[in-house]
Amino acid sequence: MRDIKTIGVLTSGGDAPGMNAAIRAVTRSAIYMGWKVYGIYRGWEGLINDDIREFTTESVSSTIQRGGTILKTARSDEFRTYEGRQKAYANLTKHGIDALVVIGGNGSLAGAQEFAKEFDVPCVGLPGTIDNDLYGTDSTIGYDTALNTIVECVDKIRDTATSHNRVFFIEVMGRDAGFLAQNSAIAAGAEAAIIPEDKTDIDQLEEFIRRGTRKSKNSSIVLVSESQKDGGAMHYAERMRLEHPEFDVRVTILGHLQRGGTPTAFDRILASRLGVAAVEALNEGQRNVMVGIKNDQIVYVPFPRAIKMDKPIDRELINVLSILSI
Ligand code: F6P
């Protein structure tokens, strides 16, 4: 087992609120351990292009409350190539970096897994994505903040929907996961959520019409998970206009505003705990694992499980929404 004295930390993929709290926790706990820390800018791109600076405790001062990532981020095509990863490894050795903490989503952790395997570099991942789609952790860093942001927006849209007796389809992010749509629908008291995990024989739009056109309700809000497959909120609004022209339909796509903003206390605490745990994991000799929190306990999830396993949405949540939206 390699004796770790120097680590690098990077954020990769889509930014998520709370990433700064994670960078801060990794930096400070590594320094506390007596290690040297390098901040790697723009994710894997920064490792390839040697955009690397030594971090002190002051480097992360006054960052816990800030959204985005002070290290910046990128989705690197070059890192997908072996040549790109070779360049990255050369820079890692140049700075004497013994191990990496990678904060990001599925793609970022898949990159870490590949890199660790090819070059025998100990890597520990932290789940940083608003999508909450990593297996083995109850919540990912940024998910709670994004959820709260969405709920705030839906509350506002509700005012205008009610005033005009309209049906609103509100599209939210999540890539292939419906956590943001399902839980924001419950929290905002929406009439329905259309999510990828609930693809059954029953048409989710028809189901909503059947249940939701209840007598006293003259406005409705439907949360729609973005989807490459069926076109998201626009698609459902179009169908509604064609199949049920009696409704006055509008669409709102919340887009990237969901990724910004001050992290909630929940995300700050989650990121702080995970950051400290990542450094402890490396110190214990763990490698190629994502650190998560399950039932309030720190857990180590091997990369292949965290990345590949589907994280199911609890049917109970689907049931709760359908009961409460009668
Ligand atoms: O993975 C986070 C996420 O915000 C997804 O919800 C969304 O599909 C994607 O990133 C958008 O990516 P980009 O910012 O590169 O357009």
mmCIF file of N, CA, C and O and ligand atoms in Angstrom, residues 14-15 75 129-131 173-175 180 226 228 256 259, ligand 1:
data_model
loop_
_atom_site.group_PDB
_atom_site.id
_atom_site.type_symbol
_atom_site.label_atom_id
_atom_site.label_comp_id
_atom_site.label_asym_id
_atom_site.label_seq_id
_atom_site.Cartn_x
_atom_site.Cartn_y
_atom_site.Cartn_z
ATOM 1 N N GLY A 14 -21.280 18.165 -14.418
ATOM 2 C CA GLY A 14 -22.133 19.311 -14.065
ATOM 3 C C GLY A 14 -21.849 19.785 -12.644
ATOM 4 O O GLY A 14 -21.694 18.979 -11.736
ATOM 5 N N ASP A 15 -21.745 21.096 -12.463
ATOM 6 C CA ASP A 15 -21.528 21.603 -11.100
ATOM 7 C C ASP A 15 -22.764 21.342 -10.250
ATOM 8 O O ASP A 15 -23.867 21.151 -10.780
ATOM 9 N N ARG A 75 -16.567 18.858 -18.922
ATOM 10 C CA ARG A 75 -16.784 17.479 -19.378
ATOM 11 C C ARG A 75 -15.689 17.249 -20.425
ATOM 12 O O ARG A 75 -15.734 17.841 -21.498
ATOM 13 N N THR A 129 -23.771 15.685 -7.689
ATOM 14 C CA THR A 129 -24.684 15.906 -8.818
ATOM 15 C C THR A 129 -26.073 16.235 -8.284
ATOM 16 O O THR A 129 -26.491 15.672 -7.275
ATOM 17 N N ILE A 130 -26.763 17.118 -8.983
ATOM 18 C CA ILE A 130 -28.129 17.442 -8.532
ATOM 19 C C ILE A 130 -29.098 16.295 -8.836
ATOM 20 O O ILE A 130 -30.204 16.268 -8.322
ATOM 21 N N ASP A 131 -28.671 15.338 -9.679
ATOM 22 C CA ASP A 131 -29.607 14.307 -10.150
ATOM 23 C C ASP A 131 -29.948 13.233 -9.112
ATOM 24 O O ASP A 131 -30.955 12.529 -9.268
ATOM 25 N N MET A 173 -34.590 19.009 -14.361
ATOM 26 C CA MET A 173 -33.435 18.174 -14.734
ATOM 27 C C MET A 173 -33.483 16.829 -14.017
ATOM 28 O O MET A 173 -34.402 16.555 -13.241
ATOM 29 N N GLY A 174 -32.458 16.036 -14.254
ATOM 30 C CA GLY A 174 -32.370 14.722 -13.613
ATOM 31 C C GLY A 174 -31.740 13.685 -14.522
ATOM 32 O O GLY A 174 -31.557 12.548 -14.125
ATOM 33 N N ARG A 175 -31.470 14.087 -15.735
ATOM 34 C CA ARG A 175 -30.962 13.166 -16.766
ATOM 35 C C ARG A 175 -31.906 11.975 -16.887
ATOM 36 O O ARG A 175 -33.044 12.175 -17.286
ATOM 37 N N LEU A 180 -35.788 14.413 -8.788
ATOM 38 C CA LEU A 180 -36.120 15.840 -8.674
ATOM 39 C C LEU A 180 -37.586 16.070 -9.008
ATOM 40 O O LEU A 180 -38.290 16.797 -8.297
ATOM 41 N N GLU A 226 -36.887 15.740 -17.400
ATOM 42 C CA GLU A 226 -36.321 15.898 -18.750
ATOM 43 C C GLU A 226 -36.061 14.503 -19.310
ATOM 44 O O GLU A 226 -35.718 13.589 -18.575
ATOM 45 N N GLN A 228 -34.494 12.490 -22.920
ATOM 46 C CA GLN A 228 -34.041 12.472 -24.313
ATOM 47 C C GLN A 228 -35.011 11.621 -25.128
ATOM 48 O O GLN A 228 -35.175 11.818 -26.315
ATOM 49 N N HIS A 256 -30.999 25.574 -16.278
ATOM 50 C CA HIS A 256 -29.808 25.609 -15.428
ATOM 51 C C HIS A 256 -29.957 26.414 -14.141
ATOM 52 O O HIS A 256 -29.069 26.357 -13.287
ATOM 53 N N ARG A 259 -29.292 24.485 -11.088
ATOM 54 C CA ARG A 259 -27.963 24.075 -10.632
ATOM 55 C C ARG A 259 -27.270 25.140 -9.785
ATOM 56 O O ARG A 259 -26.250 24.866 -9.148
HETATM 57 O O1 F6P B 1 -25.995 15.870 -14.387
HETATM 58 C C1 F6P B 1 -26.417 17.144 -14.025
HETATM 59 C C2 F6P B 1 -27.221 17.776 -15.115
HETATM 60 O O2 F6P B 1 -27.638 19.053 -14.674
HETATM 61 C C3 F6P B 1 -28.395 16.966 -15.633
HETATM 62 O O3 F6P B 1 -29.531 17.056 -14.793
HETATM 63 C C4 F6P B 1 -28.606 17.558 -16.996
HETATM 64 O O4 F6P B 1 -29.212 16.628 -17.855
HETATM 65 C C5 F6P B 1 -27.209 17.869 -17.448
HETATM 66 O O5 F6P B 1 -26.415 17.959 -16.276
HETATM 67 C C6 F6P B 1 -27.063 19.135 -18.246
HETATM 68 O O6 F6P B 1 -25.737 19.237 -18.640
HETATM 69 P P1 F6P B 1 -25.091 20.549 -19.268
HETATM 70 O O7 F6P B 1 -24.977 21.581 -18.195
HETATM 71 O O8 F6P B 1 -23.767 20.089 -19.757
HETATM 72 O O9 F6P B 1 -26.012 21.001 -20.343
#
